[in-house]
Structure formats: structure tokens, C-alpha cells
Short mmCIF file of C-alpha atoms in Angstrom, two decimals:
data_model
loop_
_atom_site.label_atom_id
_atom_site.label_comp_id
_atom_site.label_asym_id
_atom_site.label_seq_id
_atom_site.Cartn_x
_atom_site.Cartn_y
_atom_site.Cartn_z
CA UNK H 11 103.01 96.11 80.31
CA UNK H 12 100.27 94.21 78.55
CA UNK H 13 96.96 93.30 80.18
CA UNK H 14 94.80 90.50 78.79
CA UNK H 15 91.07 90.14 79.50
CA UNK H 16 90.32 86.86 81.30
CA UNK H 17 87.20 84.91 80.35
CA UNK H 18 86.25 84.66 84.03
CA UNK H 19 86.50 88.46 84.36
CA UNK H 20 89.25 90.91 85.10
CA UNK H 21 92.66 91.19 83.50
CA UNK H 22 95.97 89.39 83.81
CA UNK H 23 99.56 90.35 83.05
CA UNK H 24 102.82 88.41 83.21
CA UNK H 25 105.62 90.14 85.11
CA UNK H 26 109.12 88.93 86.03
CA UNK H 27 107.93 88.00 89.55
CA UNK H 28 104.81 86.20 88.29
CA UNK H 29 101.25 86.74 87.17
CA UNK H 30 99.22 89.71 88.33
CA UNK H 31 95.44 89.43 88.26
CA UNK H 32 93.40 92.64 88.46
CA UNK H 33 89.62 92.88 88.69
CA UNK H 34 86.89 95.01 90.20
CA UNK H 35 85.71 91.71 91.74
CA UNK H 36 88.25 90.89 94.46
CA UNK H 37 87.48 87.16 94.16
CA UNK H 38 89.12 87.32 90.70
CA UNK H 39 92.10 89.56 91.37
CA UNK H 40 93.45 92.58 93.14
CA UNK H 41 91.17 95.59 92.92
CA UNK H 42 92.71 98.58 91.13
CA UNK H 43 92.38 100.85 94.18
CA UNK H 44 94.20 98.25 96.31
CA UNK H 45 97.12 98.27 93.89
CA UNK H 46 97.25 102.08 93.82
CA UNK H 47 97.24 102.37 97.61
CA UNK H 48 99.74 99.51 97.91
CA UNK H 49 102.09 101.23 95.47
CA UNK H 50 102.03 104.48 97.44
CA UNK H 51 102.40 102.76 100.84
CA UNK H 52 105.18 100.39 99.82
CA UNK H 53 107.10 103.01 97.82
CA UNK H 54 106.93 105.40 100.79
CA UNK H 55 107.95 102.66 103.23
CA UNK H 56 110.89 101.58 101.09
CA UNK H 57 112.16 105.12 100.63
CA UNK H 58 111.73 105.81 104.37
CA UNK H 59 113.71 102.70 105.26
CA UNK H 60 116.57 103.65 102.92
CA UNK H 61 116.72 107.20 104.31
CA UNK H 62 116.80 105.94 107.91
CA UNK H 63 119.62 103.55 107.03
CA UNK H 64 121.58 106.31 105.26
CA UNK H 65 121.24 108.40 108.43
CA UNK H 66 122.64 105.41 110.34
CA UNK H 67 119.44 104.79 112.25
CA UNK H 68 118.88 101.11 112.96
CA UNK H 69 115.56 99.78 111.63
CA UNK H 70 114.59 96.35 112.94
CA UNK H 71 111.05 96.44 111.56
CA UNK H 72 108.72 98.68 109.59
CA UNK H 73 104.98 98.43 109.11
CA UNK H 74 102.90 100.81 107.00
CA UNK H 75 99.16 101.10 107.63
CA UNK H 76 97.08 102.86 104.99
CA UNK H 77 93.67 104.38 105.68
CA UNK H 78 91.77 105.32 102.53
CA UNK H 79 88.86 107.69 101.95
CA UNK H 80 86.88 107.49 98.72
CA UNK H 81 84.22 109.74 97.20
CA UNK H 82 81.20 107.70 96.07
CA UNK H 83 79.84 110.72 94.17
CA UNK H 84 82.92 110.91 91.93
CA UNK H 85 83.31 107.36 90.59
CA UNK H 86 84.42 106.26 94.07
CA UNK H 87 87.75 107.96 93.52
CA UNK H 88 90.42 107.99 96.22
CA UNK H 89 90.47 111.41 97.87
CA UNK H 90 92.68 110.82 100.91
CA UNK H 91 95.28 108.35 102.07
CA UNK H 92 96.75 108.43 105.55
CA UNK H 93 99.97 106.46 105.96
CA UNK H 94 100.93 105.46 109.49
CA UNK H 95 104.48 104.17 109.85
CA UNK H 96 105.27 101.86 112.78
CA UNK H 97 109.05 101.79 113.06
CA UNK H 98 110.92 99.38 115.27
CA UNK H 99 114.49 100.35 116.02
CA UNK H 100 116.81 103.09 117.17
CA UNK H 101 115.33 106.10 115.36
CA UNK H 102 115.67 109.78 116.25
CA UNK H 103 112.09 110.96 116.79
CA UNK H 104 113.02 114.66 116.51
CA UNK H 105 114.36 114.09 112.97
CA UNK H 106 111.29 112.24 111.70
CA UNK H 107 109.35 115.24 110.36
CA UNK H 108 112.23 116.20 108.08
CA UNK H 109 112.81 112.55 107.14
CA UNK H 110 109.14 112.17 106.14
CA UNK H 111 109.44 115.30 103.94
CA UNK H 112 112.50 113.79 102.23
CA UNK H 113 110.57 110.52 101.83
CA UNK H 114 107.72 112.29 100.02
CA UNK H 115 110.13 114.08 97.69
CA UNK H 116 111.83 110.81 96.74
CA UNK H 117 108.86 108.46 96.41
CA UNK H 118 107.87 108.24 92.74
CA UNK H 119 104.36 107.00 93.54
CA UNK H 120 103.70 109.86 95.99
CA UNK H 121 104.99 112.38 93.46
CA UNK H 122 102.76 110.88 90.75
CA UNK H 123 99.51 111.45 92.67
CA UNK H 124 100.29 114.32 95.07
CA UNK H 125 98.17 116.84 93.15
CA UNK H 126 95.07 114.63 93.06
CA UNK H 127 95.12 112.67 96.35
CA UNK H 128 95.64 114.21 99.78
CA UNK H 129 98.30 112.10 101.49
CA UNK H 130 99.14 112.54 105.16
CA UNK H 131 101.56 110.69 107.40
CA UNK H 132 102.07 109.83 111.04
CA UNK H 133 104.51 107.55 112.81
CA UNK H 134 105.28 105.64 115.97
CA UNK H 135 108.69 104.46 117.06
CA UNK H 136 109.15 101.29 119.10
CA UNK H 137 112.50 100.38 120.65
#
């Protein structure tokens, strides 16, 4: 990946899907912390969905909410992320704890930051 400084501020890169604009000023692009949290949430959600399907549990919808805590005294670094999964479908609630453990083990983004960011999960199932 190559990132080019924009004259208006921030950086831009060309990717197969399109342009990605990144800036600390959210009027000029996605903020870096938003992209980091998005990567963890979406990777986890995608892995969770694939595991549920492999276990033959019907998923009609999946929403991931991410709550973020940052430490202003340490360069505003992300210290905690809580992922809340809202799952619509026929899912075995008793199996979810084990499924979430498998999700964490198979999500590359989670594995990349697990030793520096505390990540917790919760879920709700809607029929």
C-alpha cells in the first residue's frame, strides 16, 4: 500500500475497491482510530458469520456495535474495545461463548492487537 499526502491535508491511497482518504480531521477522511476499530469489528463479524453458517445456524442479519475507550494521557491510544453482536436468526445461545472464542482465534485483526487492546464481546439473539 502506498499513501500520498494530499494538499488539503491527510493521505490518500488507491485500492481495488476505490480511493481511501485518511486524516486526523474527519472532514478530510476517515480517522485512523475509526479504521482500526472498523477493521476489528468487521473482521470479527465476518468470522462469526462464517462460523455460524458452518455450524448450520441460520443468520438473517448481523450488526456489530463497537464501544471504544481511549487514554488521553497516552497519545489518545485505544485501550478497550467492546464488541456487541446483534444476531438475527436461528442461533443456539448456549453455543455462543465457544463460538465467540473460535471467532477471536480466527480473526486476524483481533489477533494482531490482542496484546495491546483489551477486547470484550457480548451478544443478543433475535428470532
